[in-house]
Coordinates of C-alpha atoms and ligand atoms in Angstrom, one line a residue:
M295 CA 49.8 12.7 -28.3
N296 CA 47.7 15.0 -26.2
I297 CA 48.0 14.6 -22.4
R298 CA 45.7 16.7 -20.4
T299 CA 46.4 17.8 -16.9
V300 CA 43.0 18.3 -15.3
A301 CA 42.5 20.4 -12.2
T302 CA 40.3 18.8 -9.6
T303 CA 39.3 19.0 -5.9
P304 CA 39.3 16.1 -3.4
F305 CA 36.3 13.9 -2.5
A306 CA 36.2 13.2 1.2
D307 CA 34.8 9.7 0.9
Q308 CA 37.5 7.7 -1.0
K309 CA 38.6 5.5 1.8
P310 CA 39.1 1.9 0.6
G311 CA 37.2 -0.6 2.7
T312 CA 37.7 -4.3 3.3
S313 CA 38.2 -4.8 -0.4
G314 CA 38.7 -1.5 -2.3
L315 CA 36.5 1.5 -2.8
R316 CA 32.9 0.6 -3.3
K317 CA 30.1 3.1 -4.0
K318 CA 26.9 3.4 -5.9
V319 CA 27.4 3.8 -9.7
P320 CA 26.1 7.4 -9.7
V321 CA 28.8 8.3 -7.1
F322 CA 31.4 7.0 -9.5
Q323 CA 29.8 8.8 -12.4
Q324 CA 30.3 12.2 -10.8
P325 CA 32.8 14.3 -12.8
H326 CA 36.4 13.5 -11.7
Y327 CA 35.3 10.9 -9.1
L328 CA 36.9 7.8 -10.6
E329 CA 39.8 9.9 -12.1
N330 CA 40.7 11.3 -8.7
F331 CA 40.8 7.8 -7.2
V332 CA 42.9 6.3 -10.0
Q333 CA 45.3 9.2 -9.9
S334 CA 45.6 8.8 -6.1
I335 CA 46.5 5.1 -6.7
F336 CA 49.2 6.1 -9.3
D337 CA 50.5 8.9 -7.0
S338 CA 50.9 6.4 -4.2
L339 CA 53.1 4.1 -6.3
E340 CA 56.7 4.4 -7.2
G341 CA 58.7 3.0 -10.1
Y342 CA 55.9 2.1 -12.5
Q343 CA 57.2 4.1 -15.5
G344 CA 57.3 1.7 -18.5
E345 CA 55.9 -1.2 -16.4
T346 CA 52.9 -3.4 -17.0
L347 CA 49.5 -2.9 -15.4
V348 CA 46.7 -5.5 -15.5
V349 CA 43.1 -4.2 -15.8
G350 CA 39.8 -6.0 -15.8
G351 CA 36.6 -6.3 -14.0
D352 CA 33.5 -8.4 -13.3
G353 CA 31.5 -6.9 -16.2
R354 CA 29.1 -5.0 -14.1
Y355 CA 27.4 -1.8 -15.2
Y356 CA 30.1 1.0 -15.8
N357 CA 32.9 -1.6 -16.2
R358 CA 33.7 -0.7 -19.8
Q359 CA 33.5 3.1 -19.3
A360 CA 35.8 2.9 -16.2
I361 CA 38.3 0.8 -18.1
Q362 CA 38.5 3.3 -21.0
I363 CA 39.2 6.1 -18.4
I364 CA 41.9 3.9 -16.6
L365 CA 43.6 3.0 -19.9
K366 CA 43.9 6.7 -20.9
M367 CA 45.1 7.6 -17.4
A368 CA 47.7 4.8 -17.4
A369 CA 48.9 6.1 -20.8
A370 CA 49.2 9.7 -19.5
N371 CA 51.0 8.6 -16.3
G372 CA 53.7 6.6 -18.1
F373 CA 52.9 2.9 -17.8
G374 CA 54.5 0.9 -20.6
R375 CA 51.9 -1.8 -21.2
V376 CA 48.4 -2.6 -20.0
L377 CA 47.0 -6.1 -20.2
V378 CA 43.2 -6.0 -20.3
G379 CA 40.8 -8.9 -20.4
Q380 CA 38.7 -9.3 -23.5
G381 CA 35.5 -7.4 -23.2
G382 CA 36.9 -5.8 -20.1
I383 CA 36.4 -9.0 -18.2
L384 CA 38.8 -10.6 -15.7
S385 CA 37.6 -12.4 -12.6
T386 CA 39.4 -11.4 -9.4
P387 CA 41.4 -14.6 -9.2
A388 CA 42.2 -14.5 -12.9
A389 CA 43.5 -10.9 -12.6
S390 CA 45.7 -12.1 -9.8
C391 CA 46.9 -15.0 -12.0
V392 CA 47.6 -12.6 -14.9
I393 CA 49.6 -10.2 -12.7
R394 CA 51.8 -13.0 -11.4
K395 CA 52.3 -14.8 -14.7
N396 CA 53.3 -11.6 -16.5
Q397 CA 55.3 -10.1 -13.6
A398 CA 53.2 -7.0 -13.8
F399 CA 53.8 -4.0 -11.6
G400 CA 50.2 -4.3 -10.3
G401 CA 46.6 -4.4 -11.4
I402 CA 43.3 -2.6 -11.1
V403 CA 40.3 -4.8 -10.6
L404 CA 36.8 -3.3 -11.1
S405 CA 34.3 -5.0 -9.0
A406 CA 31.9 -4.6 -6.1
S407 CA 32.2 -8.4 -5.6
H408 CA 28.8 -9.9 -4.5
N409 CA 27.0 -6.5 -4.3
P410 CA 24.2 -6.0 -6.9
G411 CA 25.1 -4.2 -10.2
G412 CA 23.2 -1.8 -12.4
P413 CA 22.8 1.9 -13.0
N414 CA 21.8 2.5 -9.4
E415 CA 23.6 -0.3 -7.8
D416 CA 27.2 -0.8 -6.7
F417 CA 30.6 -0.3 -8.4
G418 CA 34.0 -0.8 -7.1
I419 CA 37.7 -0.4 -7.8
K420 CA 40.7 -2.0 -6.1
Y421 CA 44.4 -2.0 -6.6
N422 CA 46.5 -5.2 -6.5
I423 CA 50.2 -5.2 -6.0
S424 CA 52.8 -7.2 -7.9
N425 CA 52.3 -10.4 -5.9
G426 CA 48.8 -10.4 -7.4
G427 CA 47.1 -9.7 -4.1
P428 CA 45.1 -6.8 -2.7
A429 CA 47.1 -3.8 -1.7
P430 CA 48.1 -4.0 2.0
E431 CA 46.8 -1.5 4.4
K432 CA 49.8 0.8 4.2
V433 CA 49.1 1.2 0.4
T434 CA 45.4 1.7 0.8
E435 CA 46.0 4.3 3.5
A436 CA 48.5 6.1 1.3
I437 CA 45.9 6.1 -1.5
F438 CA 43.3 7.5 0.9
A439 CA 45.7 10.2 2.2
R440 CA 46.5 11.2 -1.4
S441 CA 42.8 11.3 -2.4
K442 CA 42.2 13.9 0.4
K443 CA 44.8 16.3 -1.2
I444 CA 44.6 15.6 -4.9
D445 CA 44.4 18.7 -7.1
Q446 CA 45.0 17.3 -10.6
Y447 CA 45.1 14.2 -12.7
R448 CA 46.5 13.3 -16.0
I449 CA 44.6 11.7 -18.9
L450 CA 45.3 11.1 -22.6
E451 CA 42.9 12.5 -25.1
A452 CA 42.3 9.6 -27.5
A453 CA 39.6 7.5 -28.9
D454 CA 38.4 4.5 -27.0
V455 CA 40.2 1.2 -27.3
D456 CA 38.3 -1.8 -28.8
L457 CA 38.1 -4.1 -25.9
D458 CA 36.5 -6.9 -27.8
Q459 CA 39.2 -7.5 -30.3
L460 CA 42.1 -9.7 -29.1
G461 CA 45.5 -8.2 -29.8
S462 CA 47.7 -5.1 -29.4
A463 CA 46.9 -1.4 -29.9
K464 CA 48.7 1.8 -29.1
L465 CA 47.3 4.5 -26.9
G466 CA 50.0 7.2 -27.1
D467 CA 53.1 5.5 -26.0
L468 CA 51.2 2.9 -24.1
T469 CA 50.7 -0.6 -25.5
V470 CA 47.3 -2.0 -24.7
E471 CA 47.0 -5.8 -25.1
V472 CA 43.5 -7.2 -25.1
I473 CA 44.1 -10.7 -23.8
D474 CA 42.0 -13.9 -23.6
A475 CA 40.4 -13.5 -20.1
V476 CA 40.2 -17.3 -19.5
A477 CA 43.3 -19.0 -21.0
D478 CA 46.0 -18.2 -18.3
Y479 CA 43.7 -19.0 -15.5
A480 CA 42.4 -22.3 -17.0
G481 CA 46.0 -23.3 -17.6
L482 CA 46.9 -22.7 -14.0
M483 CA 43.9 -24.8 -12.8
E484 CA 45.0 -27.6 -15.1
S485 CA 48.5 -27.5 -13.5
L486 CA 47.0 -28.0 -10.0
F487 CA 44.3 -30.5 -10.4
D488 CA 43.9 -34.0 -11.8
F489 CA 41.9 -33.1 -14.8
D490 CA 41.9 -36.7 -16.2
R491 CA 40.4 -38.0 -13.0
I492 CA 37.8 -35.2 -12.8
H493 CA 36.9 -35.9 -16.4
Q494 CA 36.3 -39.6 -15.6
L495 CA 34.1 -38.6 -12.8
L496 CA 32.1 -36.2 -14.9
V497 CA 31.6 -38.4 -17.9
G498 CA 31.1 -41.7 -16.0
G499 CA 27.3 -41.3 -16.0
Q500 CA 27.0 -41.7 -12.2
F501 CA 27.9 -38.3 -11.1
R502 CA 25.9 -35.1 -11.8
M503 CA 26.8 -31.6 -11.0
C504 CA 25.8 -28.0 -11.7
I505 CA 27.4 -24.6 -11.3
D506 CA 25.5 -21.4 -10.8
S507 CA 27.5 -18.5 -12.2
M508 CA 24.7 -16.1 -11.2
H509 CA 25.0 -14.1 -14.5
A510 CA 28.4 -12.8 -13.2
V511 CA 32.0 -13.1 -14.3
T512 CA 32.6 -16.9 -13.8
G513 CA 30.2 -17.9 -16.7
P514 CA 32.9 -17.9 -19.4
Y515 CA 35.5 -19.5 -17.1
A516 CA 33.2 -22.2 -15.8
R517 CA 32.0 -23.1 -19.4
A518 CA 35.6 -23.3 -20.7
I519 CA 36.8 -25.4 -17.8
F520 CA 33.9 -27.7 -16.9
E521 CA 32.0 -28.0 -20.1
Q522 CA 34.8 -27.7 -22.7
R523 CA 37.9 -29.0 -21.0
L524 CA 36.4 -31.5 -18.5
G525 CA 33.6 -32.7 -20.6
A526 CA 30.6 -31.9 -18.3
P527 CA 27.4 -31.8 -20.3
T528 CA 26.4 -28.5 -21.9
G529 CA 24.0 -26.8 -19.4
T530 CA 26.1 -27.8 -16.4
V531 CA 26.8 -24.0 -16.0
L532 CA 23.6 -22.2 -15.1
N533 CA 23.2 -18.4 -15.6
G534 CA 26.5 -18.5 -17.5
I535 CA 26.1 -15.3 -19.4
P536 CA 27.6 -12.3 -17.6
L537 CA 25.1 -9.4 -17.5
E538 CA 25.7 -5.8 -16.4
D539 CA 23.1 -6.1 -13.7
F540 CA 23.6 -9.8 -13.0
G541 CA 20.0 -10.4 -14.3
G542 CA 18.7 -8.3 -11.4
G543 CA 20.1 -10.8 -8.9
H544 CA 22.3 -10.4 -6.0
P545 CA 25.4 -12.4 -7.0
D546 CA 26.4 -13.7 -3.6
P547 CA 26.7 -17.4 -3.4
N548 CA 24.9 -18.2 -0.2
L549 CA 21.8 -20.1 0.8
V550 CA 19.6 -17.0 0.4
Y551 CA 20.8 -15.4 -2.8
A552 CA 21.8 -18.5 -4.8
H553 CA 18.2 -19.7 -4.6
D554 CA 18.1 -21.3 -8.0
L555 CA 20.9 -23.6 -7.1
V556 CA 19.6 -24.3 -3.6
Q557 CA 16.2 -25.3 -5.1
I558 CA 17.9 -27.8 -7.4
L559 CA 20.3 -29.3 -4.8
F560 CA 17.6 -29.6 -2.2
G561 CA 14.9 -30.7 -4.7
S562 CA 13.8 -34.1 -5.8
N563 CA 16.3 -36.0 -8.0
A564 CA 19.0 -33.6 -6.9
P565 CA 22.5 -33.8 -8.5
D566 CA 25.5 -34.9 -6.5
F567 CA 27.3 -31.6 -6.4
G568 CA 26.4 -28.0 -6.8
A569 CA 28.4 -24.8 -6.6
A570 CA 28.0 -21.1 -7.0
S571 CA 30.3 -18.1 -7.4
D572 CA 29.9 -14.4 -6.8
G573 CA 30.1 -11.3 -9.0
D574 CA 33.8 -11.3 -9.5
G575 CA 34.5 -15.1 -9.1
D576 CA 36.4 -15.1 -5.8
R577 CA 33.7 -16.6 -3.6
N578 CA 32.2 -20.1 -3.7
M579 CA 29.4 -22.1 -2.1
I580 CA 29.7 -25.8 -2.1
L581 CA 26.6 -28.0 -1.9
G582 CA 26.1 -31.8 -1.9
S583 CA 22.8 -33.5 -2.6
K584 CA 20.6 -31.9 0.0
F585 CA 23.6 -30.8 2.0
F586 CA 25.3 -27.5 2.6
V587 CA 29.0 -27.2 3.4
T588 CA 29.8 -24.2 5.5
P589 CA 32.8 -22.3 4.2
S590 CA 34.6 -22.9 7.5
D591 CA 34.1 -26.7 7.2
S592 CA 35.1 -26.5 3.5
L593 CA 38.5 -25.0 4.4
A594 CA 39.0 -27.7 7.0
V595 CA 38.0 -30.6 4.6
L596 CA 40.2 -29.3 1.8
A597 CA 43.2 -29.0 4.2
A598 CA 42.6 -32.5 5.6
N599 CA 42.4 -34.0 2.0
A600 CA 45.0 -31.8 0.3
K601 CA 47.4 -34.7 -0.3
L602 CA 44.9 -36.3 -2.7
V603 CA 45.3 -33.3 -5.1
P604 CA 48.4 -33.2 -7.3
G605 CA 49.2 -29.5 -6.7
Y606 CA 49.2 -30.0 -2.9
K607 CA 50.4 -33.6 -2.5
A608 CA 53.7 -32.4 -1.0
G609 CA 51.7 -31.2 2.0
L610 CA 50.8 -27.8 3.4
A611 CA 53.2 -25.3 4.9
G612 CA 50.4 -23.9 7.1
I613 CA 46.8 -22.8 7.1
A614 CA 45.4 -19.3 7.6
R615 CA 41.9 -18.3 8.4
S616 CA 40.2 -15.0 9.2
M617 CA 39.4 -14.4 12.9
P618 CA 35.6 -14.9 12.5
T619 CA 36.0 -18.1 10.6
S620 CA 35.4 -21.3 12.7
Q621 CA 38.2 -23.1 14.3
A622 CA 37.6 -26.3 12.3
A623 CA 40.8 -25.6 10.3
D624 CA 42.8 -25.2 13.5
R625 CA 42.0 -28.8 14.4
V626 CA 43.2 -30.1 11.1
A627 CA 46.4 -28.0 11.3
A628 CA 47.0 -29.4 14.8
K629 CA 46.6 -32.9 13.5
L630 CA 49.0 -32.2 10.6
G631 CA 51.5 -30.6 12.9
I632 CA 51.4 -27.3 11.0
D633 CA 50.7 -23.7 12.0
C634 CA 47.3 -22.1 11.8
Y635 CA 47.2 -18.3 11.5
E636 CA 44.3 -16.2 12.6
T637 CA 44.1 -12.9 10.6
P638 CA 41.7 -10.0 10.5
T639 CA 38.8 -10.2 8.0
G640 CA 39.8 -9.5 4.3
W641 CA 42.0 -11.4 1.9
K642 CA 44.8 -8.7 2.0
F643 CA 45.9 -10.1 5.4
F644 CA 46.9 -13.5 3.8
G645 CA 49.3 -12.0 1.3
N646 CA 52.4 -11.8 3.5
L647 CA 51.8 -15.3 4.9
L648 CA 51.5 -16.7 1.4
D649 CA 54.5 -14.8 0.1
A650 CA 56.6 -16.0 3.0
G651 CA 55.7 -19.6 2.5
K652 CA 54.0 -19.8 5.9
A653 CA 50.6 -20.7 4.7
T654 CA 49.4 -22.8 1.7
L655 CA 45.6 -22.7 2.2
C656 CA 43.6 -19.8 3.4
G657 CA 39.9 -19.3 4.0
E658 CA 37.2 -17.0 5.3
E659 CA 33.7 -17.9 6.6
S660 CA 32.3 -15.5 4.0
F661 CA 32.5 -18.2 1.2
G662 CA 36.2 -17.5 0.4
T663 CA 38.8 -20.2 0.0
G664 CA 42.1 -20.1 -1.8
S665 CA 45.8 -21.0 -1.8
D666 CA 49.2 -19.8 -2.7
H667 CA 48.5 -20.4 -6.4
V668 CA 47.3 -16.8 -6.6
R669 CA 46.9 -14.0 -4.0
E670 CA 43.1 -13.8 -4.1
K671 CA 40.4 -16.2 -3.0
D672 CA 39.3 -18.3 -5.8
G673 CA 35.8 -19.7 -6.3
L674 CA 36.3 -22.1 -9.2
W675 CA 39.6 -23.3 -7.7
A676 CA 37.5 -24.4 -4.6
V677 CA 35.1 -26.2 -6.9
L678 CA 37.9 -28.1 -8.7
F679 CA 39.5 -28.9 -5.4
W680 CA 36.2 -30.5 -4.2
L681 CA 35.8 -32.3 -7.5
N682 CA 39.3 -33.7 -7.3
I683 CA 38.6 -35.0 -3.8
L684 CA 35.3 -36.5 -4.8
A685 CA 36.9 -38.2 -7.8
V686 CA 39.5 -39.8 -5.7
R687 CA 37.4 -40.7 -2.7
Q688 CA 34.3 -41.8 -4.6
E689 CA 32.1 -40.8 -1.7
S690 CA 29.3 -38.2 -1.5
V691 CA 29.9 -34.6 -0.2
K692 CA 27.8 -35.4 2.8
Q693 CA 29.7 -38.5 3.6
I694 CA 33.0 -36.7 3.4
V695 CA 31.9 -33.9 5.7
Q696 CA 30.3 -36.2 8.2
E697 CA 33.4 -38.4 8.4
H698 CA 35.4 -35.2 8.9
W699 CA 33.2 -34.3 11.9
Q700 CA 33.5 -37.8 13.3
Q701 CA 37.2 -37.5 13.2
Y702 CA 37.6 -33.9 14.4
G703 CA 34.4 -33.1 16.1
R704 CA 32.0 -30.5 14.6
N705 CA 32.6 -26.7 14.9
V706 CA 28.9 -25.7 14.7
Y707 CA 28.8 -22.3 13.0
S708 CA 26.5 -19.6 11.7
R709 CA 26.7 -15.9 10.8
H710 CA 23.8 -13.6 11.2
D711 CA 23.8 -10.3 9.2
Y712 CA 21.7 -7.3 10.0
E713 CA 22.0 -5.2 6.9
A714 CA 21.3 -1.5 6.2
V715 CA 21.2 -0.6 9.9
D716 CA 21.3 3.1 10.6
S717 CA 25.1 3.9 11.0
D718 CA 24.7 5.7 14.3
R719 CA 22.7 2.9 15.8
A720 CA 25.3 0.4 14.7
A721 CA 28.1 2.5 16.2
T722 CA 26.2 2.8 19.5
L723 CA 25.7 -1.0 19.6
I724 CA 29.4 -1.6 19.2
K725 CA 30.2 1.0 21.7
Q726 CA 27.9 -0.6 24.2
V727 CA 29.6 -4.0 23.8
N728 CA 33.0 -2.3 24.1
N729 CA 32.0 -0.7 27.3
Q730 CA 31.2 -4.1 28.8
M731 CA 34.5 -5.6 27.8
P732 CA 36.2 -5.3 31.2
T733 CA 33.2 -6.7 33.1
L734 CA 32.3 -9.7 30.9
P735 CA 35.1 -12.1 31.7
G736 CA 33.9 -14.4 34.5
K737 CA 30.2 -13.5 33.9
K738 CA 27.8 -16.4 33.6
F739 CA 25.0 -16.8 31.1
G740 CA 23.2 -20.0 32.0
A741 CA 25.7 -22.8 31.5
Y742 CA 28.1 -20.5 29.6
E743 CA 30.8 -18.6 31.4
V744 CA 32.8 -15.8 29.6
E745 CA 36.5 -16.6 29.5
Y746 CA 37.7 -13.6 27.6
C747 CA 36.5 -10.6 25.7
D748 CA 38.7 -8.4 23.5
D749 CA 38.8 -6.3 20.4
F750 CA 40.8 -8.4 18.0
S751 CA 44.2 -7.0 17.1
Y752 CA 46.6 -8.6 14.7
T753 CA 50.4 -8.3 14.4
D754 CA 51.5 -9.5 11.0
P755 CA 54.2 -12.2 11.7
V756 CA 56.1 -11.2 8.5
D757 CA 56.3 -7.4 8.6
G758 CA 55.2 -6.7 12.1
S759 CA 52.4 -4.3 11.1
I760 CA 49.6 -4.0 13.6
S761 CA 45.9 -3.9 12.7
K762 CA 43.6 -2.9 15.5
N763 CA 39.8 -3.0 16.1
Q764 CA 39.1 -5.9 13.9
G765 CA 36.0 -7.2 15.7
I766 CA 34.9 -7.9 19.3
R767 CA 35.4 -11.5 20.4
V768 CA 33.5 -13.0 23.4
G769 CA 35.0 -16.4 24.2
F770 CA 33.4 -18.9 26.6
T771 CA 35.1 -21.5 28.8
D772 CA 33.8 -24.4 26.7
G773 CA 35.4 -23.0 23.5
S774 CA 32.3 -21.4 22.1
R775 CA 32.6 -17.9 20.6
I776 CA 30.5 -14.9 19.7
V777 CA 32.0 -12.2 17.5
F778 CA 30.5 -8.8 16.7
R779 CA 31.9 -6.9 13.7
L780 CA 30.7 -4.1 11.4
S781 CA 31.1 -4.8 7.7
G782 CA 33.7 -2.9 5.7
T783 CA 32.2 -3.5 2.3
G784 CA 28.7 -2.2 2.4
T785 CA 27.5 1.0 0.6
Q786 CA 24.3 1.7 2.5
G787 CA 24.2 2.3 6.3
A788 CA 26.0 -0.3 8.4
T789 CA 25.9 -4.0 8.4
L790 CA 26.3 -5.8 11.7
R791 CA 27.8 -9.2 11.5
L792 CA 27.2 -11.6 14.4
Y793 CA 29.4 -14.8 14.2
L794 CA 28.5 -17.8 16.3
E795 CA 30.5 -20.9 17.0
S796 CA 30.3 -23.8 19.3
Y797 CA 32.2 -27.1 19.4
E798 CA 30.3 -30.5 19.4
P799 CA 32.4 -33.6 19.8
N800 CA 29.3 -35.8 20.2
V801 CA 28.6 -37.6 16.9
A802 CA 25.0 -38.2 18.0
K803 CA 24.4 -34.4 17.9
H804 CA 26.1 -33.6 14.6
G805 CA 22.8 -33.8 12.7
L806 CA 21.3 -30.9 14.6
D807 CA 20.3 -27.7 12.7
P808 CA 23.0 -25.1 13.6
Q809 CA 20.4 -22.5 14.5
D810 CA 19.0 -25.0 17.2
A811 CA 22.5 -26.0 18.3
L812 CA 23.5 -22.3 18.6
A813 CA 20.2 -21.1 20.1
D814 CA 21.7 -20.3 23.6
L815 CA 24.5 -18.4 22.1
I816 CA 22.1 -16.4 19.9
T817 CA 20.2 -15.4 23.0
I818 CA 23.4 -14.5 24.8
A819 CA 24.5 -12.3 21.9
D820 CA 21.3 -10.4 22.1
E821 CA 21.6 -10.1 25.8
I822 CA 25.1 -8.6 25.5
A823 CA 24.5 -6.3 22.5
Q824 CA 20.7 -5.7 22.7
I825 CA 20.7 -6.3 19.0
R826 CA 17.0 -6.3 18.4
E827 CA 16.5 -3.1 20.4
S828 CA 19.5 -1.3 19.0
T829 CA 19.0 -2.2 15.3
G830 CA 15.2 -2.0 15.5
M831 CA 15.2 -5.3 13.6
D832 CA 13.4 -8.4 14.8
R833 CA 15.7 -10.9 13.0
P834 CA 18.7 -10.9 10.8
T835 CA 18.3 -10.1 7.1
V836 CA 20.6 -13.0 6.1
I837 CA 21.6 -16.1 8.0
T838 CA 24.3 -18.3 6.6
Ligands
LIG985 C1 33.2 -9.3 3.5 C2 33.5 -10.5 4.2 C3 35.0 -10.7 4.2 C4 35.5 -10.6 2.8 C5 35.1 -9.4 2.1 C6 35.4 -9.3 0.6 O1 33.7 -8.2 4.2 O2 33.0 -10.6 5.5 O3 35.4 -12.0 4.8 O4 36.9 -10.7 2.7 O5 33.6 -9.2 2.2 O6 34.8 -10.3 -0.1 P1 32.9 -7.3 5.3 O7 31.7 -6.8 4.6 O8 32.5 -8.2 6.4 O9 33.9 -6.2 5.7
LIG986 ZN1 34.0 -11.3 -4.6

């Protein structure tokens, strides 16, 4: 066995963002770049000697090469066993499931989520802890601190492992097990949802659905679950073959990027149900026939109907949502008499609440929904949850959401993204809004009066850790909100996210287009932040 200790020098830019370290592929391909980061992860952990590590990714360009490096480094650093998905594939929620099921020490997930893939596109790496969830900030900060000092890494000199052959192999003293990427995850789904009832719905001849896997990781999972186990017709899964560049697409399930699916669901003879997932399978978009369900509404509807689903029939302990997510879920929580937690953006903030049994369902406005079944958001889980509800209620998606609004009122919601803004300009914009913070409360903008303005700070109710500067909130006396936040996942310049929300109790106005209903708030946001002037952009690049 030949373990090499390689001398290296730090890279200054290895700070993990909202969800791991994301850079362009050529950045990761620089000599020592990936190795430095992986060694920084290992150096920040304690007690992993002889333990199990889970490794897998979304199949994007550089996935296989990165996995070979990680396996050899895991061997040289003393892990006992690595479980790796066949072909190097594991969706993010499946990786979380495998970590939990095998009581692994942790996992390394290779993905840049919904960002495009290819030789000049994005790659990413993220460490998950033993609960199956993203490493909390204290771990990511330790990794970053280590990356700034690192001077050597350890790697085994050995031939590559065959990632396509199921079974066990030895890499030095390390056992590498290539596992079925789908089986554990599909089994978990079957334990939560009423597969018989969903099967009846799908084969009854009345109901038609399609799923767009966007040439990303969920293809094999969706085919196995929907077409093979649940009996949906072959072809239900569109773009089901994972490709290293996602077929040149942008694997983000929203109205802009999932255009194939949107065309079908808004076209003539549209099916009853459509869904899409992102690059690594943790996001979802839910569509009914000619109807879009906002992720914030989706969380609220799932919570309100959870008792119809076997895995949740005992009721929910609580609900958690990220701060910019609409307050629709809060209304459901109030009705159910359970707590609703408001956390900073990023799934890592849900981990403690889930572990402590304080929350059962979680969601983000960014097309993320999940529960305590794993510690990541889970795209196909959300699809199955919706199908289970549809199978029981025998109503359309649109009917279910509209009835929800009738009962709770509608939290009208939209997010405007300004992508690839010059970083300095974006920082100036945020600074300008920050400067106004003391003077905004009490200020009137037409019929709207500012009630509060703050930079969101979160104290974790479980471990007391504090996360500051999580986005500027401007709240109005009628309950409307505007939130300004800079993205922590981009790899090019800055992305400004503007989140808009108002509350509409009047059923007669529930049919309004959100952009019209929110027009006043959109103008006010521009007045406060001078978005058009500061970004030099006339309109957002993406509206969801
Ligand atoms: C974005 C989303 C956030 C999500 C993250 C990872 O982060 O806004 O909700 O958790 O991707 O999928 P952002 O780019 O806004 O930092
Ligand atoms: Zn993702």
